[in-house]
Each structure stands twice: as C-alpha cells, then as structure tokens.
Coordinates of C-alpha atoms in Angstrom, one line a residue:
A1 CA 54.8 263.9 125.5
K2 CA 55.3 267.6 125.2
L3 CA 54.5 270.1 122.4
K4 CA 56.7 271.7 119.5
R5 CA 56.0 271.4 115.3
L6 CA 56.9 268.7 112.7
K7 CA 58.7 269.8 109.6
M8 CA 58.2 266.6 107.7
A9 CA 54.9 267.7 106.3
T10 CA 55.5 270.9 104.5
T11 CA 54.4 269.1 101.4
A12 CA 51.6 269.7 102.8
H13 CA 52.6 261.8 121.7
P14 CA 61.0 249.1 142.5
I15 CA 59.2 247.2 144.5
V16 CA 57.1 244.5 143.0
L17 CA 54.2 243.8 145.2
L18 CA 52.2 240.7 144.7
C19 CA 48.6 241.5 145.4
V20 CA 45.3 239.7 145.8
L21 CA 42.8 241.1 143.3
F22 CA 39.6 242.2 144.8
F23 CA 36.5 242.3 142.6
I24 CA 33.6 244.7 142.8
P25 CA 30.0 244.0 142.0
S26 CA 29.2 244.2 138.2
S27 CA 26.6 246.9 139.0
L28 CA 29.4 249.4 139.5
S29 CA 30.4 250.8 136.2
L30 CA 33.9 251.5 135.1
S31 CA 34.5 255.2 134.6
E32 CA 35.7 256.5 131.2
N33 CA 39.2 256.8 132.7
C34 CA 40.6 255.6 136.0
T35 CA 42.0 258.0 138.5
C36 CA 44.4 257.1 141.3
A37 CA 41.7 257.6 143.9
Q38 CA 39.2 255.4 142.1
F39 CA 41.9 252.8 141.6
C40 CA 42.8 252.6 145.2
N41 CA 39.2 252.6 146.4
K42 CA 38.7 249.5 144.2
T43 CA 36.2 251.1 141.9
C44 CA 38.2 250.5 138.7
A45 CA 40.8 248.3 137.1
P46 CA 42.2 245.9 137.9
T47 CA 39.8 245.5 140.8
N48 CA 36.8 245.3 138.4
A49 CA 36.1 242.1 136.6
G50 CA 37.2 243.0 133.1
T51 CA 36.6 241.1 129.9
P52 CA 39.8 240.0 128.0
E53 CA 39.9 241.5 124.5
S54 CA 42.2 242.0 121.5
L55 CA 43.2 245.5 120.4
V56 CA 44.8 247.1 117.4
V57 CA 47.0 250.0 118.7
Y58 CA 49.3 252.5 117.0
R59 CA 52.3 254.5 118.1
L60 CA 54.0 257.5 116.5
T61 CA 57.6 256.7 117.3
P62 CA 61.2 257.1 116.2
A63 CA 62.3 254.5 113.8
N64 CA 64.7 252.9 116.3
V65 CA 61.9 252.3 118.9
T66 CA 60.1 249.1 117.9
E67 CA 58.8 247.6 121.2
L68 CA 55.6 248.0 123.1
A69 CA 56.8 247.5 126.6
D70 CA 56.9 250.7 128.7
K71 CA 55.3 252.7 125.8
N72 CA 52.2 254.7 125.2
T73 CA 49.9 253.9 122.2
G74 CA 46.5 254.8 120.9
D75 CA 43.7 253.3 118.9
A76 CA 43.3 254.7 115.4
G77 CA 41.4 257.8 116.6
G78 CA 43.7 258.3 119.6
D79 CA 47.0 258.2 117.6
L80 CA 45.5 260.2 114.7
G81 CA 44.8 263.0 117.2
F82 CA 48.2 262.6 118.7
L83 CA 50.0 262.9 115.4
L84 CA 48.1 266.1 114.7
I85 CA 49.1 267.7 118.0
K86 CA 52.7 266.8 117.3
L87 CA 52.4 268.5 113.9
N88 CA 51.5 271.5 115.8
S89 CA 54.5 271.1 118.2
F90 CA 57.6 269.9 116.4
A91 CA 58.2 272.6 113.7
S92 CA 61.0 274.2 115.7
C93 CA 62.9 271.0 116.4
A94 CA 66.4 271.3 115.1
H95 CA 68.6 268.3 114.3
E96 CA 70.7 268.8 117.5
E97 CA 67.5 268.6 119.5
L98 CA 66.4 265.2 118.4
D99 CA 67.7 263.5 121.6
T100 CA 65.6 265.8 123.8
E101 CA 62.3 265.0 125.5
E102 CA 60.6 267.7 123.5
C103 CA 61.8 266.5 120.1
F104 CA 62.7 262.8 120.2
L105 CA 59.6 261.7 118.3
A106 CA 60.7 263.8 115.3
Y107 CA 63.7 261.5 114.7
K108 CA 62.9 259.5 111.6
P109 CA 59.2 259.4 112.7
T110 CA 57.3 256.3 111.9
I111 CA 53.8 255.0 112.8
R112 CA 53.9 251.4 114.1
R113 CA 50.8 249.1 114.4
F114 CA 50.6 246.4 117.1
Y115 CA 48.1 243.7 117.8
V116 CA 47.8 243.1 121.5
D117 CA 45.7 241.0 123.9
V118 CA 44.7 242.7 127.2
D119 CA 42.8 241.6 130.3
G120 CA 40.2 244.4 130.0
R121 CA 40.7 245.6 133.6
W122 CA 41.8 249.1 132.8
G123 CA 44.1 250.9 135.3
P124 CA 45.2 254.5 135.4
Y125 CA 47.0 255.8 132.3
M126 CA 50.7 256.2 132.9
R127 CA 53.0 258.4 130.8
C128 CA 55.8 256.3 129.3
N129 CA 58.8 258.3 128.0
P130 CA 62.5 257.7 127.4
L131 CA 64.7 258.1 130.4
Q132 CA 67.7 260.3 130.9
F133 CA 71.1 259.0 130.0
P134 CA 72.9 257.5 133.0
G135 CA 74.5 260.1 135.1
N136 CA 72.8 263.0 133.1
Q137 CA 70.4 264.9 135.3
D138 CA 69.7 267.8 133.0
M139 CA 66.1 266.6 132.5
I140 CA 66.4 267.5 128.8
H141 CA 68.3 264.9 126.9
V142 CA 66.9 261.4 126.8
D143 CA 68.0 257.8 125.8
T144 CA 65.4 256.2 123.5
R145 CA 66.9 252.8 124.2
H146 CA 65.4 252.9 127.7
F147 CA 61.8 253.9 128.6
G148 CA 59.9 254.1 131.9
C149 CA 56.3 254.6 132.9
F150 CA 55.1 256.8 135.7
P151 CA 52.0 258.7 136.9
W152 CA 51.4 262.3 136.1
H153 CA 53.2 263.8 139.1
G154 CA 57.0 264.1 138.9
R155 CA 59.5 261.6 137.5
P156 CA 60.0 258.8 139.9
P157 CA 62.1 255.7 139.1
T158 CA 60.7 252.9 137.0
P159 CA 59.0 250.7 137.9
W160 CA 57.1 253.3 139.8
I161 CA 57.2 253.5 143.6
Q162 CA 55.0 256.1 145.2
P163 CA 57.4 258.4 147.2
D164 CA 56.6 258.7 150.9
H165 CA 56.6 262.5 150.7
A166 CA 54.4 262.8 147.6
P167 CA 50.8 264.0 148.1
T168 CA 48.3 261.3 147.3
S169 CA 44.6 260.5 147.7
C170 CA 45.4 256.8 147.7
P171 CA 44.9 255.1 151.1
D172 CA 47.2 252.2 150.5
L173 CA 50.4 253.2 148.6
A174 CA 51.8 249.7 148.4
Y175 CA 48.7 248.2 147.0
C176 CA 48.4 251.0 144.4
A177 CA 52.0 251.0 143.3
G178 CA 52.0 247.2 142.8
L179 CA 48.8 247.1 140.8
M180 CA 49.4 250.2 138.7
N181 CA 52.7 248.8 137.5
R182 CA 50.8 245.6 136.5
S183 CA 47.8 247.2 134.7
V184 CA 47.2 248.3 131.2
G185 CA 46.4 252.0 131.6
R186 CA 43.6 253.7 129.5
D187 CA 42.4 257.2 129.1
P188 CA 40.4 259.1 126.5
A189 CA 42.8 260.9 124.1
L190 CA 44.2 263.9 125.9
H191 CA 42.6 262.6 129.1
H192 CA 39.1 263.9 128.5
A193 CA 36.2 263.6 126.0
Y194 CA 36.1 266.2 123.2
D195 CA 34.4 269.4 124.2
P196 CA 33.5 271.8 121.4
S197 CA 33.5 274.7 123.8
H198 CA 37.1 274.0 124.6
P199 CA 38.3 272.3 121.3
Q200 CA 41.4 270.1 121.4
I201 CA 42.3 268.4 118.1
A202 CA 43.8 265.4 120.0
S203 CA 40.5 264.4 121.5
Y204 CA 38.3 265.3 118.5
F205 CA 38.3 261.8 117.0
G206 CA 37.2 260.2 120.3
G207 CA 40.0 257.8 120.6
S208 CA 41.8 256.2 123.6
W209 CA 45.4 256.2 124.8
Y210 CA 47.0 253.3 126.5
S211 CA 50.0 252.5 128.6
T212 CA 51.7 249.1 128.6
T213 CA 54.3 248.6 131.3
S214 CA 57.0 246.0 131.1
M215 CA 56.0 244.6 134.5
A216 CA 52.5 244.0 133.2
E217 CA 53.6 242.0 130.1
C218 CA 52.8 238.3 130.1
G219 CA 55.8 236.0 129.5
P220 CA 55.9 232.7 127.7
G221 CA 53.1 230.3 128.5
R222 CA 51.1 233.1 130.1
H223 CA 48.0 235.1 128.9
P224 CA 46.4 238.3 130.3
G225 CA 44.2 237.7 133.3
D226 CA 45.1 234.0 133.7
G227 CA 45.0 234.2 137.5
M228 CA 48.6 233.2 137.9
Q229 CA 51.2 235.2 139.9
P230 CA 52.8 237.6 139.2
Y231 CA 49.7 239.1 137.6
C232 CA 50.1 240.1 134.0
S233 CA 47.6 242.1 131.9
W234 CA 48.9 242.3 128.3
K235 CA 50.7 240.4 125.6
L236 CA 51.3 240.8 121.9
T237 CA 48.8 238.7 120.0
E238 CA 50.3 235.4 119.0
N239 CA 51.3 234.9 115.3
T240 CA 51.3 238.7 114.7
S241 CA 54.0 241.2 114.1
S242 CA 54.1 244.9 114.3
Q243 CA 54.1 246.9 111.0
A244 CA 55.7 250.3 110.6
I245 CA 55.1 252.9 107.9
N246 CA 56.8 256.3 107.4
A247 CA 54.9 259.1 109.2
T248 CA 55.3 261.3 106.1
C249 CA 53.4 258.8 104.0
M250 CA 50.6 258.9 106.6
L251 CA 50.5 262.7 106.5
N252 CA 50.3 262.6 102.7
K253 CA 47.1 260.7 103.2
I254 CA 45.4 262.5 106.1
L255 CA 46.4 266.1 105.3
P256 CA 44.7 266.5 101.8
P257 CA 41.1 266.0 103.1
I258 CA 41.9 268.4 106.0
K259 CA 43.2 271.0 103.5
S260 CA 40.2 270.5 101.3
N261 CA 37.7 270.8 104.1
G262 CA 39.5 273.8 105.5
A263 CA 40.3 275.5 102.1
P264 CA 38.7 278.9 103.1
C265 CA 41.2 279.1 105.9
F266 CA 44.3 277.8 104.1
E267 CA 43.7 280.3 101.3
T268 CA 44.4 283.1 103.7
C269 CA 47.7 281.8 104.9
G270 CA 50.3 282.7 102.3
T271 CA 53.6 281.5 103.7
S272 CA 52.6 281.8 107.4
Q273 CA 53.4 278.7 109.2
E274 CA 51.4 279.8 112.2
C275 CA 48.4 280.2 110.0
Y276 CA 49.0 276.8 108.4
F277 CA 48.8 275.0 111.6
R278 CA 45.9 277.0 112.9
C279 CA 44.0 276.0 109.7
I280 CA 44.7 272.4 110.3
D281 CA 42.8 272.8 113.6
E282 CA 40.0 274.6 111.8
G283 CA 40.0 272.1 108.9
V284 CA 39.4 269.3 111.5
M285 CA 37.2 270.8 114.2
G286 CA 35.4 273.4 112.1
S287 CA 34.8 277.2 112.2
A288 CA 32.2 277.1 115.0
A289 CA 34.6 275.4 117.4
L290 CA 37.4 277.7 116.5
R291 CA 35.1 280.7 116.6
T292 CA 35.8 282.0 113.2
P293 CA 33.3 283.3 110.5
R294 CA 34.4 281.0 107.7
N295 CA 31.6 278.4 108.0
I296 CA 33.9 275.4 107.7
P297 CA 32.2 272.2 108.9
P298 CA 33.9 269.7 111.3
I299 CA 35.5 267.0 109.3
N300 CA 34.0 263.5 109.2
K301 CA 35.6 261.5 111.9
S302 CA 34.9 258.0 110.5
M303 CA 36.3 259.0 107.1
M304 CA 39.6 260.2 108.7
I305 CA 39.9 257.0 110.9
N306 CA 39.3 254.9 107.8
I307 CA 42.1 256.8 106.0
W308 CA 44.4 256.1 108.9
E309 CA 43.6 252.4 109.0
E310 CA 43.8 252.0 105.2
A311 CA 47.4 253.5 105.2
F312 CA 48.4 250.1 106.6
Q313 CA 47.0 248.1 103.7
D314 CA 49.2 246.6 101.0
P315 CA 50.7 249.3 98.7
S316 CA 48.9 247.6 95.8
R317 CA 45.7 248.7 97.5
G318 CA 46.8 252.2 98.2
G319 CA 48.6 251.6 101.5
C320 CA 52.0 253.0 102.6
P321 CA 55.1 250.9 101.9
P322 CA 56.1 249.0 105.0
L323 CA 59.4 249.8 106.5

C-alpha cells in the first residue's frame, strides 16, 4: 500500500513445496516480527510451535473486494492506524485514478471485519496487492478482482517464487518459498513498534498487520495446524460472516475526538488541507512527538480502539449501518 489523501472525510493500507515442519525448543522466543533470515534459520514461524487462536481482523477495502484470501488486514489498532495514514495519502486521488495502485483503496471505501482462526505460527508479513491487468505492464493500473502476495523486494509472480538472481539471506530458497506461501504473516503496524522520537501515526496504536495467502487457507474439513498436507494455517471461523461498514461512517466516529484533542492545532488551519492533515497527526500523537509548542497530549489509545470496535455494533447501539 502506498501513500496519497482521502477526500471522503472533509466533513471532518509457483511452485508449491510440501515441507516437513521443524520445531524449535520453546525456550527460543518468537520475535515481534519474523524476517526472512529468521524464518529460514528456523527461529520463527511456522517452525516454532505456535498456539492456534481466533482473531478479529479488519480491512480498509474497496466495496467490491470482499474476500480475505491474498489480502492484508490488521487488528483494531493496526487498521485504525492504516486508515489514518490513508487519509493522509488519498486526497489527490482523482476519479480516473481509482484503478491505480496508489488510489484503488479510495474506490467506495469500506471497512470489513472478519473472524479468522490461525495456527499461531507467524511467518514473515507479505504485502498483498491487486495485480496488473493481463497484458498490461505499466505497473500503475491494477485489477482488484485478482490479488497476489509477495515479500518486500520486487513484484514476483503469485504464489511467490524466490527468483534465482534475487539477493537473499535465506540459505534454502525452496524451503522458504514453500513455507512463506503457507504461513500467516504478521508484523507490527508499519513494521516496527511506535517510537515517539520518530512518530508514525500508523504504529501509534500498537496494532498488528497480517497477510493471509490463498495457498495457506484451509479447505473444507481442514483446520489450521491440523498436521495434514498440504499444510494450511488459516480459515474463516465457522458460522461467522464478514461485516462491512462505510469508511465515511467510521471516520465520522474517530475524527471528532481527534479534532477535539488537537483543537489548538486545528484552530490555526483555516482552509489549508495540508494543515488539516498535519493536525490529525498532532491530535493523535501529541505536540511533544510532533515537536510543536501547543501542549497537545497524545490521544488515549484504548478510547480510540473502543470507538473503532463499537462502530461495528448494531446501529440501535450507535454502530454504523451494515452494508
């Protein structure tokens, strides 16, 4: 996912190799995120003995994209931060740009909630984006009917195969390619913990981002980490369905407390859009992090995450209307 600014809130991101899974002693701790080198050295998922769990994940997504396979999601804090960085990135997206990699999320944007079971053996986070239209190699226009997941270097085919010529610290390319495509990836939001000395709004809420490849999805009669082959690591929780709400409704809930907290900044903006989005950052992370003299405190993280989660309640309880 790239950066540009959202206009909806002025009212106010092969070869299938069957592998034997190797387990490491429980005394070795799983790092906060799993790098390719750690993964291939068998010091993180799915080579560590994870514990299956159920997650609630969210996705800022165009209205026509409703599935979880080959997609990125976040927990409440992770997707809240993601929505806020997209606010700061989509404002210049014109209607004719809504089929581009920069702007596709701005097409009828919704926020969709999923319940998903995972094996708990976290692998490296992969970026999952729409692919180019067949025969179109301009690397700009994308087809949101077809997504693929791949690591952070380049844009290989999907499922991902490590190119022979690509630089890598992985000692066994075949082992790594096979397992990465069959793992649920996880990273801290924006790929690192929040650092007030280098403030980034996407990581402020301390959430996680996930990648769920189509190859890793468990089919009928299977469940994550069941030991059967081919290995699978995630599945939509039985007897649940995804729920979508309009992203504008969500913004109408999360922006007022940000504006209230950051009022001394917003009062200086007039009609400046640049100032408005800068004040969103300051209204969330506070004046000290942004190095301004206004004495705005950081906003309460738990309060904002609660607002996010409550937006999915029944409208009779103050939630957004489901789509």
